[in-house]
PDB file of C-alpha atoms in Angstrom:
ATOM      1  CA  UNK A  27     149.404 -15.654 111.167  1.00 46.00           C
ATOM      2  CA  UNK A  28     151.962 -13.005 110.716  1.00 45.00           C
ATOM      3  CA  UNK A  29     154.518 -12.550 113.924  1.00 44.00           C
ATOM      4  CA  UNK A  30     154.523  -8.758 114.899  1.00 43.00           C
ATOM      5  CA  UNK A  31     158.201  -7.296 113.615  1.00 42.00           C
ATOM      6  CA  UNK A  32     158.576  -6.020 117.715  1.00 46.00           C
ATOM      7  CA  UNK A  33     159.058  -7.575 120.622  1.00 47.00           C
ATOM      8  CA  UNK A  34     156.380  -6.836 123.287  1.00 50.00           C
ATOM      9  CA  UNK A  35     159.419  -4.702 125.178  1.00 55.00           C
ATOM     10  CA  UNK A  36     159.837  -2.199 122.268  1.00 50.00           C
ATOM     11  CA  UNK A  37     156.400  -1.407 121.794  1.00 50.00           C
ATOM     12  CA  UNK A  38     156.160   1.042 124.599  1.00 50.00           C
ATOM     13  CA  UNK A  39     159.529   2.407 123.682  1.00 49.00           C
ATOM     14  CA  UNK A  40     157.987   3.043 120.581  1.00 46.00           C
ATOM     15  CA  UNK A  41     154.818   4.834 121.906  1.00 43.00           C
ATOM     16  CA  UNK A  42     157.367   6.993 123.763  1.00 41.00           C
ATOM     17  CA  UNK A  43     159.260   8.015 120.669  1.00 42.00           C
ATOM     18  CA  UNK A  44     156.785   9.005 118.977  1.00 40.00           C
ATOM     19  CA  UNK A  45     154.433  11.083 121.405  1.00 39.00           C
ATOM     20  CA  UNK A  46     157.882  12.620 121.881  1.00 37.00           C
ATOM     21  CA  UNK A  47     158.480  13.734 118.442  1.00 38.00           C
ATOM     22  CA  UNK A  48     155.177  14.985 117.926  1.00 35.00           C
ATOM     23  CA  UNK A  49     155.390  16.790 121.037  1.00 32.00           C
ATOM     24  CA  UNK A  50     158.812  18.336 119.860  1.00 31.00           C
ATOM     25  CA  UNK A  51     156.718  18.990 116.024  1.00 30.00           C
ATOM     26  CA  UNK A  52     154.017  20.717 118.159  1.00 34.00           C
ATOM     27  CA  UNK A  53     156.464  22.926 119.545  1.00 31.00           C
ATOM     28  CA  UNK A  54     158.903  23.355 116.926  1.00 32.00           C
ATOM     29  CA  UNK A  55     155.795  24.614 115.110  1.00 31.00           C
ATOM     30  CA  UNK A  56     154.624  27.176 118.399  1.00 32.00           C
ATOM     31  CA  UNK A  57     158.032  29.046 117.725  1.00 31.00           C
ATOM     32  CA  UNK A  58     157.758  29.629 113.734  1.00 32.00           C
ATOM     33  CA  UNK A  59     154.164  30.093 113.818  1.00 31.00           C
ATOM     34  CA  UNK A  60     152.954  33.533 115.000  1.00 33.00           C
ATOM     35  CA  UNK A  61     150.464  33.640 117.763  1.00 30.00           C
ATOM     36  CA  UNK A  62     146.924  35.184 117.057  1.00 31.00           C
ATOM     37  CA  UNK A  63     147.666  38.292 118.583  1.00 33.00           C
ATOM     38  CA  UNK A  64     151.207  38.292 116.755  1.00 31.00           C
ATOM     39  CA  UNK A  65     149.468  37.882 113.320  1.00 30.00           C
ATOM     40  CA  UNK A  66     147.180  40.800 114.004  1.00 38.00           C
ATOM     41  CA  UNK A  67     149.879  43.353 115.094  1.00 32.00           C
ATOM     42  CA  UNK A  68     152.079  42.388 111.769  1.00 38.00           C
ATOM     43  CA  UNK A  69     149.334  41.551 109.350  1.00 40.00           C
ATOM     44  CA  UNK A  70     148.450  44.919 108.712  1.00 42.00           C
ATOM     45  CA  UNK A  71     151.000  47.114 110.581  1.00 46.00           C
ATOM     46  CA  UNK A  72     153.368  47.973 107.264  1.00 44.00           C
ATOM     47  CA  UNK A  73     155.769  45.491 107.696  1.00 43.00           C
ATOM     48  CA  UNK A  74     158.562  45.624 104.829  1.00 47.00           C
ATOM     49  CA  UNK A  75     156.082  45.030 101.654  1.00 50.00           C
ATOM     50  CA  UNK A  76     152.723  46.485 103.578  1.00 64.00           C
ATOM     51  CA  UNK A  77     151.465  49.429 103.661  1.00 79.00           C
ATOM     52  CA  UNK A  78     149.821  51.155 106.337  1.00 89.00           C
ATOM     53  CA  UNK A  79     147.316  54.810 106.051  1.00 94.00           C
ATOM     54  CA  UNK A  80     148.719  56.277 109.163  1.00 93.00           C
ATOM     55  CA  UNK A  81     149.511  59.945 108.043  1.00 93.00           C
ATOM     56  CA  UNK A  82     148.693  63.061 106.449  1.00 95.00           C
ATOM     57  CA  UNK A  83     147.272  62.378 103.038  1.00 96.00           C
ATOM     58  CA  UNK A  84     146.520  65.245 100.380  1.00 97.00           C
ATOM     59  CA  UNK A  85     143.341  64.063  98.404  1.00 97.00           C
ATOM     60  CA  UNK A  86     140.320  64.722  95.846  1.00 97.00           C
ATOM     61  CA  UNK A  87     137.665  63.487  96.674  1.00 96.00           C
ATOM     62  CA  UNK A  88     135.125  63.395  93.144  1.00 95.00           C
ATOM     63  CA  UNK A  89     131.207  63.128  94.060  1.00 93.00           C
ATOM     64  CA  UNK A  90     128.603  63.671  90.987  1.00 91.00           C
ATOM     65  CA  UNK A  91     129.102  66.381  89.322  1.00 87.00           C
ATOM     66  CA  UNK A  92     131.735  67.839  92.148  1.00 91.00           C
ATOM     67  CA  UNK A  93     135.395  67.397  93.038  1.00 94.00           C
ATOM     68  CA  UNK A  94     137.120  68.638  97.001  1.00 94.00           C
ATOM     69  CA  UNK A  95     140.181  69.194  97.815  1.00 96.00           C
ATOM     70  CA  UNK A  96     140.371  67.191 101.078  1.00 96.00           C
ATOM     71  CA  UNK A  97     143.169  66.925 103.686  1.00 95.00           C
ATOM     72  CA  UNK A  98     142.814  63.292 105.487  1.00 96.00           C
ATOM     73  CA  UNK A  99     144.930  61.987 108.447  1.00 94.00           C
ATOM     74  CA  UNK A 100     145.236  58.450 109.905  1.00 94.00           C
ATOM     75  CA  UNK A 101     146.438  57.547 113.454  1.00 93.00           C
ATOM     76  CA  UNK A 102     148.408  54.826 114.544  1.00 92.00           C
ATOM     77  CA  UNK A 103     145.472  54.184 117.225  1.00 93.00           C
ATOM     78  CA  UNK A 104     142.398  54.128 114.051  1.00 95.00           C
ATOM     79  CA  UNK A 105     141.477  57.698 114.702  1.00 96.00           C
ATOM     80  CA  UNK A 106     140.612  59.057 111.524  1.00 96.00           C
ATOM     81  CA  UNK A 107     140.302  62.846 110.252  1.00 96.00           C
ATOM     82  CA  UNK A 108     138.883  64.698 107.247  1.00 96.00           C
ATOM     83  CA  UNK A 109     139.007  68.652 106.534  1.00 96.00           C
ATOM     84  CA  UNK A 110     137.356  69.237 103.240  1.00 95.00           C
ATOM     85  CA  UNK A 111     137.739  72.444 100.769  1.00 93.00           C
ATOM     86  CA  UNK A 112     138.967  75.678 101.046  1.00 84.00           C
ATOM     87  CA  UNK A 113     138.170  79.387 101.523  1.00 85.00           C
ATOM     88  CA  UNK A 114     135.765  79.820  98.554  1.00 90.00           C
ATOM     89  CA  UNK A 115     134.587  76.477  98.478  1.00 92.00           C
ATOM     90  CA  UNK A 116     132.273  73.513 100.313  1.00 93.00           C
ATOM     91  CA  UNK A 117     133.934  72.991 102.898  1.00 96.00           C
ATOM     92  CA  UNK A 118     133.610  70.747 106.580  1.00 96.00           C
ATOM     93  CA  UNK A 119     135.653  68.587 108.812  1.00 96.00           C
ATOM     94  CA  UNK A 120     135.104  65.551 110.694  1.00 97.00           C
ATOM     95  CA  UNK A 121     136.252  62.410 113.090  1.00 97.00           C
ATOM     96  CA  UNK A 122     135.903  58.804 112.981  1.00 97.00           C
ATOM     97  CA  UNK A 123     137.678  55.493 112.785  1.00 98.00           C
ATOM     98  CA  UNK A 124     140.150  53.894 110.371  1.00 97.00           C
ATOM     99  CA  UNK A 125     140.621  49.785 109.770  1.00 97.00           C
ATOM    100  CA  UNK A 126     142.706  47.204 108.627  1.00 96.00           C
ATOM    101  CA  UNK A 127     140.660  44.891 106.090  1.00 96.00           C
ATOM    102  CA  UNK A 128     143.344  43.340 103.892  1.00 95.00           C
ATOM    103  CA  UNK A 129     147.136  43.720 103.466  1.00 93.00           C
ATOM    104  CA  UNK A 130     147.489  46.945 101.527  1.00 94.00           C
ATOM    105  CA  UNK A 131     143.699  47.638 101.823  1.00 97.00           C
ATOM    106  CA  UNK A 132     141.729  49.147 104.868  1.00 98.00           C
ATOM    107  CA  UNK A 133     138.335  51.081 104.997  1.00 98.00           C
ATOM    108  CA  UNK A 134     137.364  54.248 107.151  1.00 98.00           C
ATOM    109  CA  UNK A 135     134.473  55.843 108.329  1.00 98.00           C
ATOM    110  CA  UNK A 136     133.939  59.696 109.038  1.00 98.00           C
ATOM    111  CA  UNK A 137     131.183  62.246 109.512  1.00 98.00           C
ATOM    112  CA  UNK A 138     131.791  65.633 109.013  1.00 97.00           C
ATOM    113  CA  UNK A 139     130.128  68.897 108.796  1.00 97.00           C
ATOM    114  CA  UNK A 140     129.142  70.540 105.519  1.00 95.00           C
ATOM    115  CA  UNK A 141     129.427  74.280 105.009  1.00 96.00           C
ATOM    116  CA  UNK A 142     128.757  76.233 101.875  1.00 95.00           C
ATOM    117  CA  UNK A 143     131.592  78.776 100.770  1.00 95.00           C
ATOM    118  CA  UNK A 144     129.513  81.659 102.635  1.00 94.00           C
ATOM    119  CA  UNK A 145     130.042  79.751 106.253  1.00 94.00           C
ATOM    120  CA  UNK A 146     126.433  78.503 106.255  1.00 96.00           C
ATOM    121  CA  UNK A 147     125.810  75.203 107.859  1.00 97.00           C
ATOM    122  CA  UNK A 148     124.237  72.885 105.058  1.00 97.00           C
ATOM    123  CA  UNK A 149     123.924  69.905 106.950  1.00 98.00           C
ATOM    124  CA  UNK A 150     126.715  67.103 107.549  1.00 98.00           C
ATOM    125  CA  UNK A 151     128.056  63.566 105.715  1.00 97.00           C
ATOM    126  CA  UNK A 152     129.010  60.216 106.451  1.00 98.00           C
ATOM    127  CA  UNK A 153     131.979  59.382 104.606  1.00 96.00           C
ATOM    128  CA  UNK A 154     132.389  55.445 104.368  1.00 97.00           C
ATOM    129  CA  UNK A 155     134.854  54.242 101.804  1.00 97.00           C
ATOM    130  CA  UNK A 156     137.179  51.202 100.798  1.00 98.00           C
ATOM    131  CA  UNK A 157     140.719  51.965 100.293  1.00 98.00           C
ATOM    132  CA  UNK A 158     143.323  50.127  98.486  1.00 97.00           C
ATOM    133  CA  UNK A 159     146.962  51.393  99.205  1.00 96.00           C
ATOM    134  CA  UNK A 160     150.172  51.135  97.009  1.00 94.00           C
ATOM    135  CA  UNK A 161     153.151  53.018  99.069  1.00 90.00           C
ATOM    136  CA  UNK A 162     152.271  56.508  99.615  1.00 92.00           C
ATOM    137  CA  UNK A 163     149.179  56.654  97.583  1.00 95.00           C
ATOM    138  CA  UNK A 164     145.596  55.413  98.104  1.00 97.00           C
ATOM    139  CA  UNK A 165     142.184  55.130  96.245  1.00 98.00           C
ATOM    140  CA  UNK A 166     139.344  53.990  97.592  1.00 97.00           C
ATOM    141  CA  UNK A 167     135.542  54.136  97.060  1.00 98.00           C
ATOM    142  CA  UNK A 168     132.082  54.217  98.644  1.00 98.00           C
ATOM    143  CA  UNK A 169     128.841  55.582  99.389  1.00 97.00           C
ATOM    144  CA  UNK A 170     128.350  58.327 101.347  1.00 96.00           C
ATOM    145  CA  UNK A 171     124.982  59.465 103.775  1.00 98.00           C
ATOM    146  CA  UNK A 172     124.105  62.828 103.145  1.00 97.00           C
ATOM    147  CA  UNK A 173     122.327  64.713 106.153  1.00 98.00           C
ATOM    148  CA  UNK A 174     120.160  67.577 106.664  1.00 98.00           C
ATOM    149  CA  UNK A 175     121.256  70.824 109.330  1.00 98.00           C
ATOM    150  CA  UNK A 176     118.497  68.821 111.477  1.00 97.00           C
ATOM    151  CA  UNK A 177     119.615  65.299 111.170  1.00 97.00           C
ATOM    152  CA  UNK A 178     116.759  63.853 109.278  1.00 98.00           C
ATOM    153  CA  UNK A 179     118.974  61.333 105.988  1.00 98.00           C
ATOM    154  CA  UNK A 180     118.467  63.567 102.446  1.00 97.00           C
ATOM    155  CA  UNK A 181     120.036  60.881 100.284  1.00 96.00           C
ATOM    156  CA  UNK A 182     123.298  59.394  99.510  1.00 97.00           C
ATOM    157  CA  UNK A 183     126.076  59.607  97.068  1.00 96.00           C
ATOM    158  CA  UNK A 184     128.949  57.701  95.706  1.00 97.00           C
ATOM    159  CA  UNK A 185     132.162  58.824  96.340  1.00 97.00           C
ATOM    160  CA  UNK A 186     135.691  58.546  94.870  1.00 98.00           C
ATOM    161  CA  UNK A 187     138.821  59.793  96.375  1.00 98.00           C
ATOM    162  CA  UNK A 188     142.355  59.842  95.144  1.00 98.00           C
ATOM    163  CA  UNK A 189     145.388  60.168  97.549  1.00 98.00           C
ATOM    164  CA  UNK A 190     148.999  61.243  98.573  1.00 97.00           C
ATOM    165  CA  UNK A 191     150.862  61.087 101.402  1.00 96.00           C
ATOM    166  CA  UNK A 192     152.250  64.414 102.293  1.00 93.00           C
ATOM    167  CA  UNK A 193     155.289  62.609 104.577  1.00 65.00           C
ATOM    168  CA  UNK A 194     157.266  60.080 104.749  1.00 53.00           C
ATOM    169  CA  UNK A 195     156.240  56.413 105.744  1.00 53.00           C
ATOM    170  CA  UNK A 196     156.151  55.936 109.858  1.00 51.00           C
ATOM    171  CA  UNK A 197     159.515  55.645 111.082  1.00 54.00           C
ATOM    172  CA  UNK A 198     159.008  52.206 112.467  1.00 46.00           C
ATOM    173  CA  UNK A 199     157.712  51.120 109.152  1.00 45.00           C
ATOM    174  CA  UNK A 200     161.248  52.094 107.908  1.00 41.00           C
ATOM    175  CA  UNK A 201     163.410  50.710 110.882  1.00 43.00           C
ATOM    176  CA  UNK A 202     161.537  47.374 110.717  1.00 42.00           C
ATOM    177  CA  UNK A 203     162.953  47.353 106.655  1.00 43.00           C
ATOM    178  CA  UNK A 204     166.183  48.394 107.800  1.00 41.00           C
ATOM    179  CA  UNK A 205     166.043  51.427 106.102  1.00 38.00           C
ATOM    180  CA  UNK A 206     166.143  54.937 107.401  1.00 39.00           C
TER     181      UNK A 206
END
């Protein structure tokens, strides 16, 4: 039978050394790791490489057989805002809620009100759509709900929209990159 290579007085010495160095691992890992709520704020926040909606973004929005002009804005807090045409044209504005899905990607939901170019009230829409981000341009895609003046669902239609931030990236996005 093989003699163990410790002595009976080392063993616990030992057993002390190593709980010890996995309980400096375990912390030494707690400081380079980010914590859950960490990862969330960064993740998606535009950190240097990221990109993050919140702005004013010039965009066309292209449904069958129809293209809007469409202004859309993005707060830091998820609100979300759409005004849609022109004098002359469709137009309607809206509120809802933006989200982070993906780094570079989020998706928003709005409803808005749908006028024709006269002022009459043609019902309203529920704007859903996927967005991919590159800088200070988006696209995204979706289907939208299309509603009657009284509420009742009259279909649906897939949108595309196409857009351009009008300023500059949030100034923390900019002092986190050290630029300014």
């Amino acid at each position: 039978m093989m003699e163990s290579l410790r002595s009976p007085r080392s063993a616990p010495r030992a057993r002390t050394a190593a709980s010890a160095s996995a309980l400096l691992l375990a912390v030494s890992l707690c400081a380079v790791l980010p914590t859950p709520a960490a990862a969330d704020t960064t993740k998606f926040a535009g950190a240097c490489g990221g990109s993050t909606p919140v702005g004013v973004w010039d965009a066309t929005v292209d449904v069958p057989d129809n293209r809007h002009r469409a202004t859309l804005s993005f707060a830091a807090d998820g609100g979300a805002h759409l005004t849609l045409g022109g004098p002359g044209e469709v137009s309607g504005s809206g509120s809802g809620t933006w989200w982070p899905t993906a780094r570079d990607r989020f998706s928003f939901g709005i409803r808005h009100g749908l006028y024709d170019p006269q002022g009459t009230f043609l019902g309203s829409v529920e704007v859903n759509q996927r967005a991919r981000q590159v800088l200070d341009t988006f696209t995204g895609s979706g289907v939208s709900l299309i509603f009657a003046p009284d509420g009742t669902r009259t279909g649906s239609a897939t949108a595309e929209v196409s857009a351009t931030r009008t300023g500059s990236p949030p100034r923390a996005r900019l002092e986190r990159c050290g630029e300014r």
